Short mmCIF file of C-alpha atoms in Angstrom, two decimals:
data_model
loop_
_atom_site.label_atom_id
_atom_site.label_comp_id
_atom_site.label_asym_id
_atom_site.label_seq_id
_atom_site.Cartn_x
_atom_site.Cartn_y
_atom_site.Cartn_z
CA UNK Q 10 -1.41 -31.52 15.65
CA UNK Q 11 -3.11 -28.33 14.41
CA UNK Q 12 -5.49 -28.07 11.51
CA UNK Q 13 -3.91 -27.34 8.15
CA UNK Q 14 -4.61 -23.79 7.00
CA UNK Q 15 -6.59 -23.32 3.80
CA UNK Q 16 -5.77 -20.66 1.25
CA UNK Q 17 -9.33 -19.36 0.88
CA UNK Q 18 -10.19 -16.71 -1.68
CA UNK Q 19 -11.00 -13.34 -0.14
CA UNK Q 20 -11.13 -9.69 -1.15
CA UNK Q 21 -9.71 -6.48 0.28
CA UNK Q 22 -8.68 -3.11 -1.08
CA UNK Q 23 -5.01 -4.02 -0.67
CA UNK Q 24 -5.51 -7.31 -2.54
CA UNK Q 25 -7.28 -5.48 -5.36
CA UNK Q 26 -4.48 -2.93 -5.59
CA UNK Q 27 -1.79 -5.64 -5.69
CA UNK Q 28 -3.64 -7.36 -8.52
CA UNK Q 29 -4.05 -4.26 -10.70
CA UNK Q 30 -0.51 -3.07 -9.91
CA UNK Q 31 1.26 -6.29 -10.92
CA UNK Q 32 -0.35 -9.69 -11.43
CA UNK Q 33 2.98 -11.50 -11.01
CA UNK Q 34 3.62 -9.91 -7.59
CA UNK Q 35 0.01 -10.73 -6.67
CA UNK Q 36 0.61 -14.37 -7.61
CA UNK Q 37 3.75 -14.55 -5.49
CA UNK Q 38 2.08 -12.86 -2.51
CA UNK Q 39 -1.19 -14.79 -2.40
CA UNK Q 40 -0.34 -18.11 -4.04
CA UNK Q 41 3.24 -19.21 -4.61
CA UNK Q 42 4.39 -18.12 -1.14
CA UNK Q 43 1.53 -20.01 0.56
CA UNK Q 44 2.85 -22.53 3.08
CA UNK Q 45 6.26 -20.87 3.15
CA UNK Q 46 6.17 -20.85 6.95
CA UNK Q 47 6.27 -24.65 7.03
CA UNK Q 48 9.60 -26.28 7.87
CA UNK Q 49 9.29 -28.65 4.90
CA UNK Q 50 8.36 -25.89 2.43
CA UNK Q 51 10.39 -25.85 -0.82
CA UNK Q 52 13.22 -23.28 -0.71
CA UNK Q 53 11.59 -21.02 -3.29
CA UNK Q 54 8.28 -20.99 -1.44
CA UNK Q 55 9.97 -20.27 1.87
CA UNK Q 56 11.99 -17.45 0.33
CA UNK Q 57 8.92 -15.83 -1.23
CA UNK Q 58 7.09 -16.07 2.08
CA UNK Q 59 9.96 -14.20 3.76
CA UNK Q 60 9.97 -11.57 1.02
CA UNK Q 61 6.21 -10.90 1.25
CA UNK Q 62 6.72 -9.57 4.78
CA UNK Q 63 8.89 -6.72 3.51
CA UNK Q 64 7.49 -3.21 3.16
CA UNK Q 65 8.70 -0.10 1.33
CA UNK Q 66 9.43 3.17 3.07
CA UNK Q 67 6.16 4.83 2.07
CA UNK Q 68 3.96 2.01 3.37
CA UNK Q 69 6.17 1.83 6.47
CA UNK Q 70 5.49 5.49 7.23
CA UNK Q 71 1.75 4.93 6.82
CA UNK Q 72 1.81 1.93 9.15
CA UNK Q 73 3.62 3.86 11.88
CA UNK Q 74 1.13 6.74 11.67
CA UNK Q 75 -1.88 4.42 11.84
CA UNK Q 76 -0.49 2.49 14.78
CA UNK Q 77 0.30 5.71 16.64
CA UNK Q 78 -3.28 6.92 16.09
CA UNK Q 79 -4.70 3.57 17.19
CA UNK Q 80 -2.56 3.59 20.33
CA UNK Q 81 -3.69 7.14 21.13
CA UNK Q 82 -7.36 6.26 20.70
CA UNK Q 83 -7.08 3.25 23.00
CA UNK Q 84 -5.39 5.40 25.64
CA UNK Q 85 -8.11 8.03 25.46
CA UNK Q 86 -10.77 5.35 25.83
CA UNK Q 87 -9.09 4.24 29.05
CA UNK Q 88 -8.77 7.89 30.24
CA UNK Q 89 -5.00 8.04 29.73
CA UNK Q 90 -3.34 11.20 28.38
CA UNK Q 91 -1.42 11.34 25.12
CA UNK Q 92 1.34 13.93 24.79
CA UNK Q 93 2.27 14.99 21.28
CA UNK Q 94 6.03 15.31 21.77
CA UNK Q 95 6.30 12.04 23.69
CA UNK Q 96 4.30 10.23 21.00
CA UNK Q 97 6.45 11.63 18.20
CA UNK Q 98 9.68 10.82 20.00
CA UNK Q 99 8.61 7.20 20.56
CA UNK Q 100 7.67 6.80 16.91
CA UNK Q 101 11.00 8.33 15.87
CA UNK Q 102 12.90 5.88 18.10
CA UNK Q 103 10.84 2.98 16.83
CA UNK Q 104 11.61 3.81 13.21
CA UNK Q 105 15.30 4.26 13.96
CA UNK Q 106 15.43 0.81 15.56
CA UNK Q 107 13.52 -0.82 12.73
CA UNK Q 108 15.70 0.91 10.14
CA UNK Q 109 18.90 -0.33 11.80
CA UNK Q 110 17.54 -3.87 12.13
CA UNK Q 111 16.52 -3.90 8.46
CA UNK Q 112 19.79 -2.44 7.18
CA UNK Q 113 21.90 -4.84 9.27
CA UNK Q 114 20.12 -7.89 7.91
CA UNK Q 115 19.27 -9.14 11.40
CA UNK Q 116 15.62 -9.59 10.48
CA UNK Q 117 16.55 -12.13 7.80
CA UNK Q 118 18.21 -14.35 10.42
CA UNK Q 119 15.37 -14.15 12.92
CA UNK Q 120 12.81 -16.97 12.93
CA UNK Q 121 10.49 -15.12 15.30
CA UNK Q 122 7.23 -13.69 14.01
CA UNK Q 123 7.32 -9.91 14.06
CA UNK Q 124 5.02 -7.16 12.74
CA UNK Q 125 7.97 -5.54 10.92
CA UNK Q 126 9.77 -7.72 8.40
CA UNK Q 127 12.25 -5.24 6.98
CA UNK Q 128 12.48 -2.71 4.17
CA UNK Q 129 12.39 -3.45 0.45
CA UNK Q 130 14.97 -0.73 -0.17
CA UNK Q 131 17.55 -2.68 1.83
CA UNK Q 132 16.65 -6.06 0.31
CA UNK Q 133 16.81 -4.68 -3.24
CA UNK Q 134 19.80 -2.41 -2.54
CA UNK Q 135 17.96 0.67 -3.72
CA UNK Q 136 19.98 3.85 -3.40
CA UNK Q 137 18.08 6.18 -1.06
CA UNK Q 138 19.79 9.34 0.14
CA UNK Q 139 19.88 10.40 3.78
CA UNK Q 140 17.69 13.34 2.80
CA UNK Q 141 15.07 11.01 1.33
CA UNK Q 142 15.02 8.95 4.54
CA UNK Q 143 14.61 12.16 6.53
CA UNK Q 144 11.75 13.19 4.25
CA UNK Q 145 10.09 9.84 4.96
CA UNK Q 146 10.30 10.53 8.69
CA UNK Q 147 9.00 14.04 8.09
CA UNK Q 148 5.91 12.51 6.50
CA UNK Q 149 5.26 10.68 9.77
CA UNK Q 150 5.93 13.65 12.03
CA UNK Q 151 3.82 16.03 9.93
CA UNK Q 152 0.93 13.57 9.85
CA UNK Q 153 1.01 13.02 13.62
CA UNK Q 154 1.23 16.73 14.41
CA UNK Q 155 -1.72 17.47 12.15
CA UNK Q 156 -3.70 14.66 13.74
CA UNK Q 157 -2.97 15.89 17.28
CA UNK Q 158 -3.76 19.51 16.32
CA UNK Q 159 -7.03 18.60 14.59
CA UNK Q 160 -10.49 18.41 16.14
CA UNK Q 161 -10.46 14.61 16.12
CA UNK Q 162 -8.56 14.02 19.38
CA UNK Q 163 -11.03 16.18 21.30
CA UNK Q 164 -13.98 14.52 19.62
CA UNK Q 165 -12.68 11.02 20.24
CA UNK Q 166 -11.77 11.79 23.86
CA UNK Q 167 -15.41 12.78 24.32
CA UNK Q 168 -16.60 9.28 23.34
CA UNK Q 169 -17.60 6.73 25.93
CA UNK Q 170 -16.01 3.29 25.36
CA UNK Q 171 -19.39 1.81 24.40
CA UNK Q 172 -19.74 4.36 21.59
CA UNK Q 173 -16.63 3.07 19.80
CA UNK Q 174 -17.46 0.17 17.49
CA UNK Q 175 -14.04 -0.38 15.88
CA UNK Q 176 -10.59 0.96 16.60
CA UNK Q 177 -8.20 -0.31 13.89
CA UNK Q 178 -8.22 -3.84 15.28
CA UNK Q 179 -5.02 -5.88 15.01
CA UNK Q 180 -7.11 -9.06 14.75
CA UNK Q 181 -7.04 -9.07 10.97
CA UNK Q 182 -8.19 -12.68 10.63
CA UNK Q 183 -11.64 -11.88 12.05
CA UNK Q 184 -12.05 -8.45 10.42
CA UNK Q 185 -14.25 -9.45 7.52
CA UNK Q 186 -17.83 -9.77 6.35
CA UNK Q 187 -19.41 -11.94 3.65
CA UNK Q 188 -20.51 -10.41 0.35
CA UNK Q 189 -21.77 -12.61 -2.48
CA UNK Q 190 -20.29 -15.60 -0.65
CA UNK Q 191 -16.80 -14.05 -0.49
CA UNK Q 192 -14.95 -12.90 2.62
CA UNK Q 193 -14.28 -9.16 2.38
CA UNK Q 194 -11.63 -7.92 4.79
CA UNK Q 195 -12.08 -4.44 6.25
CA UNK Q 196 -10.36 -2.66 9.13
CA UNK Q 197 -11.74 0.85 9.76
CA UNK Q 198 -9.34 3.18 11.56
CA UNK Q 199 -12.21 4.10 13.87
CA UNK Q 200 -15.99 3.67 13.78
CA UNK Q 201 -18.17 5.17 16.48
CA UNK Q 202 -21.75 6.12 17.25
CA UNK Q 203 -22.55 9.70 18.24
CA UNK Q 204 -24.99 10.59 21.01
CA UNK Q 205 -27.86 10.88 18.51
CA UNK Q 206 -27.20 7.36 17.19
CA UNK Q 207 -25.45 8.35 13.96
CA UNK Q 208 -22.63 6.08 12.77
CA UNK Q 209 -19.29 7.71 11.90
CA UNK Q 210 -16.25 6.17 10.22
CA UNK Q 211 -12.92 7.99 10.04
CA UNK Q 212 -10.05 6.88 7.82
CA UNK Q 213 -6.70 8.65 8.11
CA UNK Q 214 -4.41 8.71 5.07
CA UNK Q 215 -0.76 9.69 4.65
CA UNK Q 216 -1.05 9.53 0.86
CA UNK Q 217 -3.06 11.39 -1.75
CA UNK Q 218 -6.79 11.22 -2.55
CA UNK Q 219 -7.82 8.38 -4.84
CA UNK Q 220 -11.03 6.84 -6.17
CA UNK Q 221 -10.45 3.50 -4.43
CA UNK Q 222 -10.29 5.30 -1.07
CA UNK Q 223 -14.00 6.06 -1.41
CA UNK Q 224 -14.74 2.45 -2.36
CA UNK Q 225 -12.73 1.36 0.68
CA UNK Q 226 -14.78 3.34 3.19
CA UNK Q 227 -18.05 2.14 1.67
CA UNK Q 228 -16.72 -1.35 2.34
CA UNK Q 229 -16.05 -0.27 5.93
CA UNK Q 230 -19.68 0.84 6.29
CA UNK Q 231 -20.89 -2.55 5.03
CA UNK Q 232 -18.50 -4.24 7.48
CA UNK Q 233 -19.94 -2.22 10.38
CA UNK Q 234 -23.45 -3.10 9.22
CA UNK Q 235 -22.62 -6.82 9.15
CA UNK Q 236 -20.77 -6.87 12.47
CA UNK Q 237 -22.86 -4.44 14.53
CA UNK Q 238 -26.23 -4.46 12.80
CA UNK Q 239 -26.15 -0.72 12.09
CA UNK Q 240 -27.27 0.30 8.58
CA UNK Q 241 -24.52 1.25 6.14
CA UNK Q 242 -26.99 3.63 4.53
CA UNK Q 243 -26.61 7.04 6.14
CA UNK Q 244 -23.19 6.34 7.66
CA UNK Q 245 -21.07 9.49 7.91
CA UNK Q 246 -17.54 9.05 6.59
CA UNK Q 247 -14.48 11.29 6.90
CA UNK Q 248 -11.40 10.70 4.75
CA UNK Q 249 -8.62 12.67 6.42
CA UNK Q 250 -5.50 13.29 4.33
CA UNK Q 251 -3.07 14.19 7.09
CA UNK Q 252 -0.10 15.38 5.06
CA UNK Q 253 -2.28 17.51 2.80
CA UNK Q 254 -4.33 18.80 5.75
CA UNK Q 255 -7.48 18.03 3.78
CA UNK Q 256 -10.66 16.26 4.80
CA UNK Q 257 -13.35 14.77 2.59
CA UNK Q 258 -16.73 14.15 4.23
CA UNK Q 259 -19.46 12.08 2.67
CA UNK Q 260 -22.60 10.21 3.64
CA UNK Q 261 -23.13 6.68 2.37
CA UNK Q 262 -26.16 6.52 0.08
CA UNK Q 263 -27.66 3.86 -2.18
CA UNK Q 264 -25.65 5.06 -5.18
CA UNK Q 265 -22.37 4.66 -3.26
CA UNK Q 266 -23.31 1.15 -2.13
CA UNK Q 267 -24.30 0.05 -5.64
CA UNK Q 268 -21.11 1.52 -7.03
CA UNK Q 269 -19.07 -0.42 -4.48
CA UNK Q 270 -20.91 -3.62 -5.31
CA UNK Q 271 -20.18 -3.16 -9.02
CA UNK Q 272 -16.52 -2.37 -8.27
CA UNK Q 273 -16.26 -5.43 -6.02
CA UNK Q 274 -17.92 -7.69 -8.59
CA UNK Q 275 -15.59 -6.57 -11.40
CA UNK Q 276 -12.52 -6.87 -9.17
CA UNK Q 277 -13.31 -10.39 -7.94
CA UNK Q 278 -14.23 -11.54 -11.45
CA UNK Q 279 -10.84 -10.41 -12.76
CA UNK Q 280 -9.01 -12.19 -9.94
CA UNK Q 281 -11.02 -15.38 -10.27
CA UNK Q 282 -10.42 -15.45 -14.03
CA UNK Q 283 -6.83 -16.34 -13.08
CA UNK Q 284 -7.94 -19.43 -11.15
CA UNK Q 285 -7.85 -22.99 -12.41
CA UNK Q 286 -10.52 -23.87 -9.87
CA UNK Q 287 -12.54 -21.22 -8.00
CA UNK Q 288 -13.88 -23.58 -5.36
CA UNK Q 289 -10.42 -24.59 -4.12
CA UNK Q 290 -8.82 -21.21 -4.95
CA UNK Q 291 -6.25 -22.96 -7.13
CA UNK Q 292 -4.34 -20.54 -9.32
CA UNK Q 293 -3.25 -21.02 -12.89
CA UNK Q 294 0.48 -21.27 -13.55
CA UNK Q 295 2.93 -18.42 -12.96
CA UNK Q 296 3.09 -17.46 -16.65
CA UNK Q 297 -0.62 -16.57 -16.62
CA UNK Q 298 0.06 -13.69 -14.24
CA UNK Q 299 1.51 -10.82 -16.25
CA UNK Q 300 4.34 -8.65 -15.04
CA UNK Q 301 3.65 -4.94 -14.75
CA UNK Q 302 4.58 -2.78 -17.72
CA UNK Q 303 5.44 0.09 -15.36
CA UNK Q 304 8.97 -1.07 -14.74
CA UNK Q 305 9.87 1.92 -12.60
CA UNK Q 306 7.89 0.55 -9.65
CA UNK Q 307 9.69 -2.82 -9.65
CA UNK Q 308 12.58 -1.83 -7.39
CA UNK Q 309 10.12 -1.18 -4.56
CA UNK Q 310 8.51 -4.59 -4.98
CA UNK Q 311 9.61 -7.20 -2.41
CA UNK Q 312 9.68 -9.84 -5.15
CA UNK Q 313 11.81 -7.88 -7.61
CA UNK Q 314 14.87 -10.12 -7.40
CA UNK Q 315 12.79 -13.28 -7.50
CA UNK Q 316 10.88 -12.02 -10.50
CA UNK Q 317 13.95 -10.90 -12.44
CA UNK Q 318 15.91 -14.07 -11.70
CA UNK Q 319 12.98 -16.32 -12.47
CA UNK Q 320 14.33 -18.95 -10.09
CA UNK Q 321 15.45 -18.95 -6.47
CA UNK Q 322 18.00 -21.27 -4.92
CA UNK Q 323 18.03 -23.59 -7.90
CA UNK Q 324 14.28 -24.20 -7.97
CA UNK Q 325 12.64 -24.03 -11.38
CA UNK Q 326 9.68 -21.70 -11.77
CA UNK Q 327 6.38 -23.50 -12.23
#
């Protein structure tokens, strides 16, 4: 019999963004759905656990781009070629298959664990035109073409395997470091050391520039420092906005690190203020987690129906 999993408190950029976007959705995702994979889980808990695996079309596009880049990098490190048109065609076919599976409802019936759990738009019956779906694919294709046409493929192909520290690892459970006693999860798209010993971190984005993107890459530098013993101070960072064909380069200095620490401290304090007991990561009741006032974003939330109904399958909300 395996050990029972503990719902330990941790921090990540995505967790922070869920919290500030909608506390109620945050509560469902990190607390009320916990244990939903268990056979004896209450119906509401099991349903919320299934819903948390959904993604919206924008995040889906970003995931496909990142996985295509990761796959390309791993091929280059093993001296295998990557052909732009073949890569794009495979990603197109993948998204077509996932779209059909999501729309048909087959993913709801499957008990198997899978990286793709379906689309929020189908679950919430959001009207999305064929043109909008095509635009979503175009985001992916444009991002991949810009990536393949940029200087990064040539630079990364020039790296020896031992120079690459991180390559968007899929082992999320071990991708963290400890800061102020809290596990901070971080998964750099790629981190490598150049021939002069300088550390470089590259983060590819399909969205728009934002302040938390800078905080995120500072966290990546601290992660590399903790895991590989290479100082975060002086790390060279590139934020590459693929669909805008823009790149922001910065070097991590003491000011950036202190700013991240202050950001992290304020973020964790706000989250932990919603806990009944910090040591056991026990949350206060559902009513303590406010719903977002920006109602327009609700239809793209996986928990929209659960939140609006208040109850699921006859179970009273706690």
